[in-house]
């Protein structure tokens, strides 16, 4: 084994810990703005774990993009600067560290089955405070809200009970307290 | 001041309102209304290129040599896709370009119409910003924003894609006064506390070095002036990146030459051993740093850059200042004077002695021969015979480019145009066209290689058409020299496809184009032929036949540190580790 080659073309310190971060990005809702953000991530080799976007101010035409990404702290610092560099970006905030925020995701979970499994699915949905939004004699669609881990856990529990389909919104996040971003 | 104009007329009007005198372009179906408006207006000179890539490089040469934005006008589809290389080049080297592209009519967009391409999609990652103008109401604002964004902050290329129906439509035009942007607000002034901290560090430094780059050039003539002033006040050594050459005069005793992969021994050694690095308008590119974990290991680093994302990108620094180089330098000088700071004279003296020891290695030395011209010699003679004329030099990419950077001594900013970041072969000839358009009476020389120059050779025809007496000085070694050098050093001398079996006769080629061809094959005739080239007031293709096997040294092999350079007099094959071979 030769020593790992080192140059600027290689991440020299791959040993640095990879951490997850949530950024809220306020943008002008102009044509192509999402493509700019997504293209930045793919072009520079950054990860996107989750991305949500919607217009939040219909008069000002501003949209809010929430991105969950991961990387070393150097990479995450770059991601923030690179996002800020995009012309239609108003503001980027880090909702993980600088101003810890609340994160929520919603999922629609379809479970098919009969008999005991169906009862068990119903019972568990209660524990998770999921709502039934559609039902037939052989299926449920649950609506569940919470952080990613909660939804992961619910989906995992539904798997042996007849899970057939999942649709998730991706994470939205906001800071705590009275201050706006 | 508003006026009813067609979209096409608005384009021409906006160009004039932004002081544009020359544009580079190529007509086509989707841009004909703008060409029609151009025809009926005599305020703007259009230079017809032979390929849209040529238009973008010409505009880059124009921009880099004047400090003004370069303007490109091309049609939809292939017109726009051909411009992509030049746009990317301008993005990498922070050159302000405004590229206007025609687009198929709005009702045909998305229809795979004739000469349709998703221009904003294709150019999104290679522009600072771009727009598709679907509504005539938006056109004047977007045109003004385009100039504002291209030229301010970290400059760069922008694309305005205008469908043909929008060019025909009429609307209300308003002028460019009070252009403000909702979200784009570049930061010009640096943080004063950090600048203060920097000057304190500068006063304490024992082994300091200035490491400057293209950001100084982009901050205008004032940036270079202030840099010179501050460097002389401190008495510190200074080195620069490829893009920054000319900001500080190469004849000055504090100048160490260019740094990096083919930089001088003294510049790289001083970077490696310094205790304080003052990086201004440079971006720690991999061609500069070599192996980053061994880069200048014992120094504190101050980094001034207008782009916040450049700071801490490749190398972590101690003081990062976001701001324009000229503004920050102005504040540095003011604080230096106000605090009555002095450099550490004794330490500086011994630092200079150490540097003089490195200088004594004479790292750019090469052996001349009787019967064959050495490429370094050709550039040295070109320099000697053109010095004092404020010559503008452009280059292609490869060995000749590095030799030009090493052997041509630049005294002033805006006189050196080269493709640094993207490394675009074929940049130099069209760039020379653009430079000559901006400076009709100046001597403009493209130092070229025979491989690079063939990538955009057809632009010699543009030079002939517009009586632009550019000089294309080809160092002809019949190889893609830098590729051959790497194959020799890293790939066991297996010269895979780096030799040109069939080259044109450049002298006859020049004549076929209506230009002048000159050939030099021996050192004895070199001076006389170069003088002949300078004296001809027409475009010249100069075929300078040089040593085929000369390598460009010094060299930091990939994966090596600054203090592991290969020098030209190093005996035998240089040692490159297996690990280094996988790097480029």
XYZ file of C-alpha atoms in Angstrom:
765
model
C 0.000 0.000 0.000
C 1.390 3.325 -1.020
C 0.642 6.343 1.037
C -2.508 8.113 -0.028
C -1.628 10.704 -2.688
C -1.936 14.257 -1.551
C -2.615 17.358 -3.537
C -5.242 20.007 -3.815
C -7.200 17.610 -6.003
C -7.663 15.286 -3.075
C -9.361 15.976 0.183
C -6.166 15.831 2.135
C -7.740 15.222 5.490
C -10.449 12.673 4.887
C -10.293 11.746 8.529
C -12.151 14.887 9.537
C -15.549 14.039 10.959
C -18.547 14.264 8.669
C -21.438 16.058 10.260
C -24.946 16.879 9.163
C -26.248 20.417 8.865
C -29.475 22.144 7.997
C -29.372 25.394 6.054
C -32.289 27.696 5.438
C -31.822 29.689 2.244
C -34.053 32.627 1.461
C -34.126 33.291 -2.290
C -35.874 35.426 -4.851
C -38.415 33.167 -6.481
C -37.165 33.721 -10.019
C -36.942 31.202 -12.825
C -34.164 28.699 -12.353
C -33.277 29.569 -8.777
C -33.746 26.006 -7.544
C -31.640 24.737 -10.449
C -28.875 27.107 -9.346
C -28.913 25.723 -5.827
C -29.149 22.097 -6.881
C -26.542 22.615 -9.626
C -24.183 24.131 -7.086
C -24.467 21.037 -4.918
C -24.013 18.541 -7.750
C -21.317 20.586 -9.505
C -19.197 20.911 -6.397
C -19.838 17.404 -5.155
C -21.788 18.297 -2.024
C -24.414 15.992 -0.555
C -28.107 16.727 -0.403
C -29.888 14.592 2.184
C -33.120 16.493 1.991
C -34.351 19.571 0.184
C -37.651 21.372 0.397
C -38.745 24.547 -1.302
C -41.853 26.712 -1.431
C -42.704 30.355 -1.855
C -43.103 31.876 1.594
C -43.951 35.442 0.634
C -46.341 35.753 -2.292
C -46.019 39.552 -2.467
C -42.240 39.711 -2.382
C -41.869 36.464 -4.312
C -39.357 35.033 -1.925
C -38.956 31.313 -1.478
C -37.402 29.404 1.331
C -35.222 26.405 0.632
C -34.347 24.089 3.486
C -31.383 21.841 2.776
C -30.058 19.089 4.960
C -26.501 18.339 3.907
C -23.445 16.651 5.318
C -19.713 17.099 5.071
C -16.633 18.021 7.035
C -16.768 21.374 8.802
C -14.559 22.894 6.054
C -16.914 21.683 3.356
C -19.958 22.947 5.252
C -18.325 26.372 5.589
C -17.737 26.356 1.822
C -21.346 25.346 1.156
C -22.599 28.346 3.105
C -20.280 30.755 1.255
C -21.079 29.231 -2.110
C -24.808 29.558 -1.461
C -24.338 33.180 -0.433
C -22.506 33.818 -3.685
C -25.549 32.960 -5.812
C -27.045 36.189 -7.078
C -30.730 35.554 -6.158
C -29.890 34.443 -2.598
C -30.956 36.873 0.142
C -29.672 35.056 3.155
C -28.336 31.715 4.334
C -28.570 30.568 7.924
C -27.259 27.507 9.629
C -30.093 26.005 11.641
C -27.940 23.411 13.310
C -25.298 25.318 15.207
C -25.402 29.091 15.115
C -29.074 29.229 15.972
C -30.412 25.801 16.813
C -33.818 25.441 15.254
C -36.854 23.208 15.131
C -36.972 20.662 12.366
C -40.058 18.914 11.116
C -40.970 16.588 8.329
C -44.261 15.142 7.238
C -44.835 11.743 5.679
C -47.746 9.875 4.163
C -47.365 6.178 4.862
C -49.499 3.532 3.164
C -49.893 0.219 4.955
C -51.902 -2.697 3.545
C -52.974 -5.748 5.515
C -55.725 -7.425 7.466
C -56.323 -9.020 10.808
C -53.821 -8.599 13.622
C -51.262 -6.712 11.578
C -53.870 -4.124 10.735
C -54.773 -3.707 14.378
C -51.135 -3.438 15.361
C -50.499 -0.788 12.700
C -53.427 1.217 14.009
C -52.206 0.859 17.597
C -48.683 2.011 16.717
C -49.989 4.960 14.735
C -51.648 6.103 17.935
C -48.380 5.903 19.827
C -46.755 8.065 17.123
C -49.706 10.429 16.947
C -50.132 9.674 13.295
C -53.513 10.380 11.740
C -55.412 8.127 9.417
C -56.219 10.134 6.305
C -57.493 7.341 4.095
C -58.768 3.900 4.817
C -60.191 0.848 3.046
C -60.943 -2.631 4.443
C -57.445 -3.631 3.621
C -55.322 -0.456 3.946
C -54.527 2.761 5.775
C -52.772 5.932 4.772
C -51.191 7.541 7.833
C -50.116 11.146 8.053
C -47.246 11.600 10.474
C -45.284 14.683 11.458
C -42.047 14.893 13.398
C -38.317 14.997 13.060
C -36.584 12.674 10.603
C -35.714 10.101 13.244
C -39.313 9.794 14.368
C -40.514 9.218 10.829
C -37.716 6.726 10.176
C -38.729 4.838 13.287
C -42.406 4.788 12.309
C -41.630 3.593 8.794
C -39.377 0.857 10.171
C -42.138 -0.318 12.471
C -44.657 -0.387 9.631
C -42.439 -2.481 7.372
C -43.372 -5.899 8.812
C -46.983 -4.781 9.128
C -47.549 -4.350 5.397
C -45.819 -1.104 4.429
C -46.396 -0.532 0.711
C -45.483 3.089 0.043
C -43.966 6.163 1.685
C -44.012 9.780 0.598
C -41.991 12.284 2.631
C -41.859 16.064 2.366
C -38.277 16.530 3.417
C -37.232 18.667 6.338
C -38.487 22.179 7.034
C -36.882 24.121 9.822
C -37.121 27.397 11.676
C -35.247 29.076 14.504
C -36.587 29.221 18.054
C -37.424 32.505 19.751
C -38.716 35.833 18.530
C -36.026 36.603 15.967
C -36.539 36.173 12.227
C -33.771 34.749 10.038
C -35.870 59.475 -19.302
C -37.900 56.700 -20.841
C -38.444 55.864 -24.458
C -40.409 53.410 -26.564
C -38.003 50.997 -28.254
C -38.001 47.477 -29.632
C -36.159 44.840 -27.665
C -33.369 44.823 -30.234
C -33.040 48.596 -30.033
C -32.984 48.393 -26.256
C -29.980 46.093 -26.430
C -28.009 48.534 -28.567
C -29.161 51.476 -26.479
C -28.191 49.774 -23.221
C -24.744 48.912 -24.596
C -24.218 52.566 -25.441
C -25.543 53.674 -22.064
C -22.897 51.462 -20.476
C -20.145 53.008 -22.557
C -19.616 50.017 -24.828
C -17.673 50.901 -27.978
C -16.821 47.481 -29.367
C -18.574 44.140 -29.397
C -17.487 40.753 -30.683
C -19.980 38.489 -32.315
C -21.402 36.316 -35.016
C -24.899 36.682 -36.496
C -27.518 33.986 -36.879
C -31.262 33.536 -37.189
C -32.287 34.153 -33.601
C -30.243 37.302 -33.212
C -31.003 39.000 -36.540
C -33.220 41.762 -35.089
C -30.323 42.885 -32.880
C -27.947 42.770 -35.852
C -30.486 44.860 -37.737
C -30.566 47.434 -34.942
C -26.780 47.389 -34.919
C -26.712 48.072 -38.648
C -28.875 51.157 -38.213
C -26.746 52.596 -35.450
C -23.215 53.826 -35.815
C -22.238 54.151 -32.159
C -20.920 50.637 -31.743
C -18.238 48.824 -33.708
C -18.874 45.148 -34.208
C -15.994 42.748 -34.788
C -17.043 39.678 -36.750
C -15.178 36.644 -35.503
C -14.898 33.265 -37.208
C -16.188 31.140 -34.336
C -18.126 32.153 -31.229
C -15.379 30.867 -28.936
C -13.156 33.446 -30.604
C -15.676 36.158 -29.723
C -15.575 35.272 -26.045
C -11.773 35.168 -25.859
C -11.495 38.393 -27.841
C -13.893 39.990 -25.368
C -11.784 38.616 -22.511
C -8.618 40.109 -24.008
C -10.454 43.380 -24.500
C -11.713 43.349 -20.912
C -8.442 42.322 -19.290
C -6.427 44.919 -21.172
C -8.822 47.810 -20.515
C -10.549 47.045 -17.217
C -13.883 47.456 -19.019
C -16.405 44.683 -19.620
C -16.119 42.700 -22.842
C -19.321 42.282 -24.821
C -20.279 39.280 -26.952
C -23.267 38.881 -29.263
C -24.094 35.422 -30.600
C -27.063 33.514 -31.872
C -29.052 30.698 -30.273
C -28.141 27.015 -30.212
C -24.642 26.466 -31.624
C -23.824 30.154 -31.219
C -24.413 29.889 -27.505
C -22.840 26.451 -27.034
C -19.709 27.582 -28.853
C -19.422 30.441 -26.382
C -19.380 28.111 -23.387
C -15.595 27.604 -23.290
C -14.936 31.331 -23.212
C -17.601 31.905 -20.573
C -16.083 29.221 -18.371
C -12.640 30.692 -18.940
C -13.907 34.130 -17.896
C -15.568 32.686 -14.812
C -12.377 30.972 -13.684
C -10.237 34.068 -14.261
C -12.814 36.606 -13.014
C -13.136 38.500 -16.302
C -16.217 40.724 -16.751
C -18.123 39.628 -19.875
C -21.646 40.437 -20.968
C -22.749 37.818 -23.474
C -26.007 38.394 -25.282
C -27.459 35.337 -26.932
C -30.407 35.089 -29.271
C -33.023 32.484 -28.451
C -35.848 30.922 -30.437
C -39.201 32.742 -30.009
C -40.844 32.179 -26.609
C -43.653 30.048 -28.048
C -41.103 27.617 -29.480
C -38.988 27.263 -26.312
C -39.014 23.656 -25.195
C -40.087 22.470 -28.625
C -36.712 21.312 -29.913
C -36.975 24.140 -32.409
C -34.291 24.770 -35.027
C -31.133 26.047 -33.323
C -32.732 25.801 -29.923
C -30.596 25.010 -26.908
C -31.303 25.478 -23.217
C -28.802 28.328 -23.052
C -29.508 29.413 -19.491
C -29.388 25.778 -18.397
C -26.109 25.115 -20.183
C -24.466 28.342 -19.042
C -25.763 28.351 -15.473
C -22.650 26.755 -13.989
C -20.255 28.745 -16.188
C -21.572 32.238 -15.563
C -21.763 34.477 -12.552
C -25.442 34.884 -13.385
C -27.730 34.498 -16.372
C -31.223 35.423 -17.479
C -33.789 34.303 -20.009
C -35.828 37.389 -20.855
C -39.395 36.263 -21.518
C -41.033 39.656 -21.175
C -39.999 42.901 -22.866
C -40.859 44.730 -19.624
C -37.931 43.044 -17.902
C -35.368 43.663 -20.636
C -33.990 47.097 -19.667
C -33.649 46.146 -16.009
C -31.940 42.858 -16.851
C -29.520 44.505 -19.294
C -28.468 47.008 -16.628
C -28.230 44.338 -13.943
C -26.108 42.272 -16.315
C -23.459 44.997 -16.544
C -23.661 45.684 -12.830
C -23.192 42.051 -11.855
C -20.483 41.343 -14.442
C -18.323 44.276 -13.388
C -18.732 44.584 -9.619
C -17.613 42.392 -6.752
C -15.627 39.476 -8.120
C -16.089 40.149 -11.839
C -17.317 37.420 -14.121
C -19.305 36.532 -17.221
C -23.076 36.903 -17.485
C -25.456 35.725 -20.194
C -28.643 37.469 -21.269
C -30.694 35.121 -23.443
C -33.269 37.013 -25.506
C -35.923 35.194 -27.536
C -36.443 36.550 -31.037
C -40.029 37.701 -30.415
C -38.853 39.738 -27.419
C -36.299 41.407 -29.691
C -39.148 42.517 -31.982
C -41.557 43.611 -29.251
C -41.766 47.213 -28.182
C -41.561 48.416 -24.628
C -40.471 51.273 -22.439
C -36.739 51.706 -22.111
C -35.201 53.410 -19.098
C -31.553 54.207 -18.509
C -29.092 52.606 -16.120
C -29.192 55.217 -13.343
C -29.600 53.900 -9.804
C -29.133 50.238 -10.569
C -29.686 48.422 -7.349
C -30.105 44.768 -6.822
C -32.337 43.243 -4.188
C -29.987 40.472 -3.216
C -26.611 41.090 -4.853
C -24.519 43.442 -2.752
C -20.799 42.893 -3.139
C -18.596 43.726 -0.193
C -15.896 46.239 -1.057
C -14.555 47.565 2.232
C -12.666 45.169 4.464
C -13.263 44.704 8.193
C -11.155 47.406 9.851
C -10.453 45.389 12.985
C -8.974 42.612 10.895
C -6.987 45.076 8.805
C -5.600 46.533 12.000
C -4.686 43.075 13.222
C -2.982 42.464 9.864
C -0.760 45.525 9.992
C 0.313 44.566 13.505
C 1.300 41.123 12.224
C 3.099 42.738 9.291
C 5.138 44.908 11.641
C 6.140 41.900 13.743
C 7.010 39.587 10.865
C 10.532 38.237 10.577
C 10.226 36.316 7.317
C 7.281 37.875 5.475
C 6.170 37.580 1.869
C 3.467 39.155 -0.254
C 1.640 36.641 -2.427
C -0.638 38.527 -4.816
C -2.905 37.560 -7.682
C -5.392 38.587 -10.316
C -7.542 40.341 -7.717
C -5.036 43.203 -7.707
C -5.424 43.576 -11.476
C -9.208 43.505 -11.111
C -9.138 46.204 -8.462
C -7.877 48.578 -11.152
C -4.761 50.677 -11.608
C -5.206 52.021 -8.097
C -4.842 48.491 -6.730
C -1.437 48.081 -8.370
C -0.328 51.537 -7.262
C -1.268 50.897 -3.661
C 0.346 47.471 -3.733
C 3.588 48.984 -4.983
C 3.421 51.662 -2.341
C 2.806 49.240 0.511
C 5.371 46.669 -0.626
C 8.010 49.388 -0.852
C 7.057 50.803 2.539
C 7.584 47.424 4.146
C 10.595 46.309 2.107
C 9.121 42.806 1.969
C 9.652 40.345 -0.880
C 6.731 39.835 -3.243
C 5.681 37.023 -5.519
C 2.578 36.676 -7.649
C 0.399 34.131 -9.331
C 0.208 33.761 -13.100
C -2.881 35.978 -13.161
C -1.278 38.709 -11.093
C 1.810 39.360 -13.232
C 2.363 43.038 -13.952
C 0.714 44.311 -10.776
C 4.215 44.685 -9.351
C 7.097 45.571 -11.704
C 9.282 42.597 -12.568
C 12.374 44.807 -12.692
C 12.079 45.722 -9.013
C 14.562 44.242 -6.555
C 11.805 43.099 -4.176
C 10.228 41.007 -6.924
C 10.866 37.257 -6.653
C 9.138 36.182 -9.845
C 6.062 34.030 -10.219
C 5.378 31.240 -7.733
C 3.794 27.832 -8.103
C 4.283 24.757 -10.205
C 6.609 26.540 -12.649
C 7.465 29.436 -10.398
C 10.959 30.487 -9.404
C 12.962 28.638 -6.806
C 13.283 31.748 -4.654
C 9.557 32.504 -4.714
C 8.533 28.974 -3.771
C 11.230 28.551 -1.134
C 10.312 31.895 0.404
C 6.642 30.856 0.454
C 7.590 27.597 2.135
C 9.805 29.152 4.792
C 8.005 32.411 5.506
C 6.530 33.233 8.886
C 3.924 35.634 7.529
C 2.114 35.329 4.210
C 0.108 38.280 2.972
C -2.150 36.931 0.250
C -4.026 39.612 -1.646
C -6.378 38.817 -4.515
C -4.971 35.327 -4.912
C -6.876 32.127 -4.242
C -4.468 29.368 -3.186
C -5.049 27.457 -6.401
C -3.620 23.932 -6.514
C -1.078 25.038 -9.138
C 0.191 27.482 -6.545
C 0.078 25.435 -3.371
C 1.313 22.051 -4.551
C 0.713 19.608 -1.749
C -1.552 21.512 0.638
C -0.608 19.683 3.817
C 3.006 20.718 3.285
C 2.186 24.228 2.094
C 4.035 26.947 3.984
C 3.784 24.989 7.216
C 5.151 27.576 9.652
C 3.494 30.776 8.580
C 0.620 32.859 9.726
C -1.548 33.769 6.802
C -3.492 36.903 5.993
C -5.869 36.555 3.066
C -7.600 39.469 1.367
C -10.201 38.472 -1.201
C -13.402 39.996 -2.519
C -14.987 36.551 -2.638
C -15.749 35.187 0.831
C -15.788 31.649 -0.536
C -12.101 31.923 -1.519
C -11.094 32.353 2.090
C -10.353 29.056 3.867
C -11.282 27.119 0.729
C -7.985 25.358 0.073
C -5.759 26.593 2.868
C -6.874 27.740 6.310
C -5.768 31.267 7.093
C -5.362 33.199 10.318
C -6.861 36.487 9.197
C -9.434 36.456 6.387
C -10.514 39.838 5.059
C -13.384 40.064 2.603
C -13.000 43.167 0.472
C -11.631 44.735 -2.678
C -7.820 44.663 -2.838
C -7.444 48.394 -3.485
C -9.746 49.381 -0.640
C -8.082 47.040 1.821
C -4.591 48.119 0.754
C -5.619 51.728 1.191
C -6.736 51.002 4.745
C -3.583 48.997 5.448
C -1.368 51.855 4.321
C -3.380 54.384 6.290
C -3.200 52.327 9.472
C 0.486 51.524 8.944
C 1.201 55.246 8.756
C -1.156 56.235 11.553
C 0.374 53.711 13.911
C 3.880 54.698 12.785
C 4.751 51.056 12.296
C 8.129 49.897 11.020
C 9.167 46.513 9.709
C 11.591 44.456 11.752
C 14.727 45.655 9.964
C 17.275 43.223 11.375
C 15.125 40.166 10.800
C 14.241 41.358 7.335
C 17.887 41.765 6.472
C 18.713 38.179 7.304
C 15.546 37.018 5.480
C 16.737 38.818 2.360
C 20.141 37.172 2.720
C 18.436 33.804 2.766
C 16.393 34.762 -0.291
C 19.491 35.965 -2.109
C 20.996 32.537 -1.487
C 18.030 30.945 -3.245
C 18.217 33.487 -6.014
C 21.826 32.535 -6.564
C 20.662 29.108 -7.752
C 19.634 30.967 -10.904
C 16.712 28.628 -11.353
C 15.701 29.835 -14.803
C 19.098 29.116 -16.311
C 19.116 27.107 -19.534
C 21.738 26.050 -22.036
C 21.720 27.651 -25.438
C 22.795 25.793 -28.553
C 24.386 26.926 -31.773
C 22.052 25.402 -34.289
C 18.707 25.324 -32.547
C 16.642 28.019 -30.898
C 15.784 27.373 -27.278
C 12.215 28.403 -26.466
C 13.377 30.348 -23.414
C 15.861 32.176 -25.592
C 13.133 33.070 -28.088
C 11.053 34.695 -25.356
C 14.048 36.454 -23.836
C 14.915 37.917 -27.229
C 11.273 38.843 -27.843
C 11.260 40.611 -24.482
C 14.513 42.460 -25.132
C 13.408 43.594 -28.575
C 9.944 44.724 -27.453
C 10.691 46.207 -24.034
C 9.853 49.813 -23.443
C 6.986 49.627 -25.928
C 4.318 48.725 -23.380
C 3.719 45.569 -25.343
C 0.564 43.570 -24.647
C 1.197 39.852 -24.392
C -1.359 37.079 -24.617
C -0.622 33.375 -24.587
C -2.089 30.033 -25.345
C -1.702 27.245 -22.796
C 1.256 24.973 -22.199
C 5.017 25.194 -21.967
C 5.223 28.404 -23.990
C 2.790 30.005 -21.547
C 4.973 29.137 -18.568
C 8.130 30.283 -20.344
C 6.383 33.536 -21.220
C 5.448 33.997 -17.554
C 9.025 33.254 -16.509
C 10.992 35.171 -19.120
C 8.848 38.091 -20.199
C 9.174 40.847 -17.617
C 5.921 42.658 -16.973
C 6.131 46.144 -15.578
C 2.504 47.237 -15.727
C -0.863 45.649 -15.023
C -3.316 44.905 -17.853
C -0.497 43.965 -20.248
C -0.576 40.210 -19.661
C -3.532 38.172 -20.834
C -3.511 34.439 -20.274
C -5.918 31.634 -19.504
C -5.000 30.728 -15.950
C -7.829 28.902 -14.242
C -9.362 26.984 -17.106
C -6.144 26.562 -19.096
C -7.822 27.038 -22.460
C -5.640 26.194 -25.441
C -6.702 28.553 -28.215
C -7.229 31.526 -25.910
C -4.317 33.668 -27.015
C -4.968 34.396 -30.680
C -8.545 35.651 -30.297
C -7.543 37.418 -27.067
C -4.878 39.268 -29.095
C -7.602 40.295 -31.544
C -9.597 41.799 -28.675
C -6.576 43.545 -27.194
C -5.636 45.045 -30.529
C -9.206 46.307 -31.029
C -8.929 48.096 -27.675
C -5.396 49.378 -28.325
C -5.085 49.852 -32.089
C -1.622 51.398 -31.961
C -0.014 49.082 -29.454
C 2.210 46.115 -30.143
C 0.191 42.987 -29.320
C 1.935 39.627 -29.304
C 0.341 36.230 -28.742
C 3.058 33.921 -27.481
C 1.742 30.640 -28.809
C 2.428 26.978 -29.273
C 1.818 25.294 -32.599
C -0.735 22.957 -31.044
C -2.755 25.562 -29.127
C -2.830 28.086 -31.905
C -4.521 25.647 -34.258
C -7.526 25.491 -31.975
C -8.604 29.021 -32.910
C -6.369 29.624 -35.938
C -9.257 30.909 -38.029
C -9.352 34.158 -36.043
C -6.312 35.320 -37.996
C -8.926 35.968 -40.662
C -10.682 38.361 -38.258
C -7.385 40.159 -37.710
C -6.914 40.504 -41.459
C -10.458 41.770 -41.984
C -10.132 44.547 -39.389
C -6.467 45.431 -40.072
C -5.436 44.329 -36.608
C -1.664 43.896 -36.756
C -1.434 41.182 -34.091
C 1.732 39.108 -33.914
C 1.342 35.391 -33.360
C 4.695 34.226 -32.073
C 4.592 30.430 -32.281
C 7.150 28.420 -30.373
C 6.962 25.442 -32.673
C 8.327 22.239 -31.160
C 5.925 19.943 -33.023
C 4.790 18.482 -29.715
C 2.083 19.331 -27.273
C 5.053 20.320 -25.173
C 3.561 20.248 -21.694
C 1.838 16.934 -22.377
C 5.108 15.556 -23.711
C 6.966 16.836 -20.644
C 4.525 15.106 -18.290
C 4.685 11.917 -20.331
C 8.461 12.048 -20.067
C 8.482 12.712 -16.341
C 5.459 10.714 -15.224
C 4.630 8.128 -17.865
C 7.932 6.506 -18.718
C 8.504 8.454 -21.917
C 5.499 6.956 -23.655
C 4.495 9.870 -25.855
C 0.918 8.906 -26.399
C -0.604 11.170 -29.057
C 1.338 14.270 -28.108
C 3.166 14.631 -31.423
C 1.642 16.441 -34.387
C 2.428 14.380 -37.461
C 1.036 16.867 -39.938
C 1.527 20.535 -39.251
C 0.633 23.261 -41.682
C 3.363 25.375 -43.185
C 2.631 28.389 -41.010
C 4.290 30.833 -43.387
C 2.174 29.755 -46.320
C -0.865 29.498 -44.072
C -0.369 33.121 -43.063
C -0.133 34.097 -46.704
C -3.273 32.156 -47.544
C -5.105 34.197 -44.916
C -3.665 37.435 -46.243
C -1.363 37.833 -43.256
C 2.424 37.802 -43.163
C 4.395 34.636 -42.454
C 7.896 34.692 -40.979
C 10.022 31.734 -39.969
C 13.107 31.562 -37.794
C 15.020 28.322 -37.387
C 18.432 29.314 -36.040
C 19.519 31.482 -33.100
C 21.550 33.591 -35.512
C 18.540 34.874 -37.403
C 16.207 35.201 -34.446
C 16.726 38.901 -33.627
C 16.493 40.041 -37.190
C 13.283 38.074 -37.779
C 11.692 39.358 -34.565
C 12.497 42.929 -35.617
C 10.958 42.230 -38.987
C 7.837 40.981 -37.226
C 7.603 44.105 -35.069
C 8.059 46.391 -38.047
C 5.345 44.820 -40.187
C 2.111 46.704 -39.672
C -0.006 43.699 -40.557
C -0.976 40.504 -38.777
C 1.998 38.141 -38.581
C 2.278 34.421 -38.008
C 5.801 33.899 -36.740
C 6.917 30.274 -36.931
C 9.743 30.078 -34.419
C 11.118 26.566 -34.773
C 12.532 25.595 -31.393
C 14.197 22.692 -29.622
C 11.712 19.821 -29.587
C 12.740 18.351 -26.277
C 13.183 21.305 -23.957
C 11.368 20.966 -20.637
C 9.928 23.741 -18.537
C 11.723 24.076 -15.204
C 11.671 24.704 -12.313
C 8.790 22.371 -11.650
C 6.964 21.235 -8.555
C 5.758 17.776 -9.502
C 2.148 17.070 -8.502
C 1.878 15.825 -4.981
C 5.089 17.556 -3.925
C 5.711 20.530 -1.692
C 7.235 23.910 -2.528
C 10.627 22.891 -1.243
C 10.695 19.768 -3.436
C 11.176 21.496 -6.785
C 12.929 19.979 -9.750
C 15.470 22.371 -11.227
C 16.735 22.325 -14.773
C 20.260 21.383 -13.786
C 19.038 18.464 -11.677
C 20.908 15.403 -12.796
C 19.023 12.543 -14.361
C 15.357 11.822 -14.217
C 13.490 13.616 -11.486
C 11.965 11.415 -8.852
C 8.207 11.366 -8.863
C 6.459 9.099 -6.404
C 3.906 6.543 -7.580
C 1.353 8.533 -5.652
C 2.297 11.693 -7.538
C 1.680 10.038 -10.910
C -2.058 9.844 -10.385
C -2.300 13.582 -9.908
C -2.596 16.092 -12.675
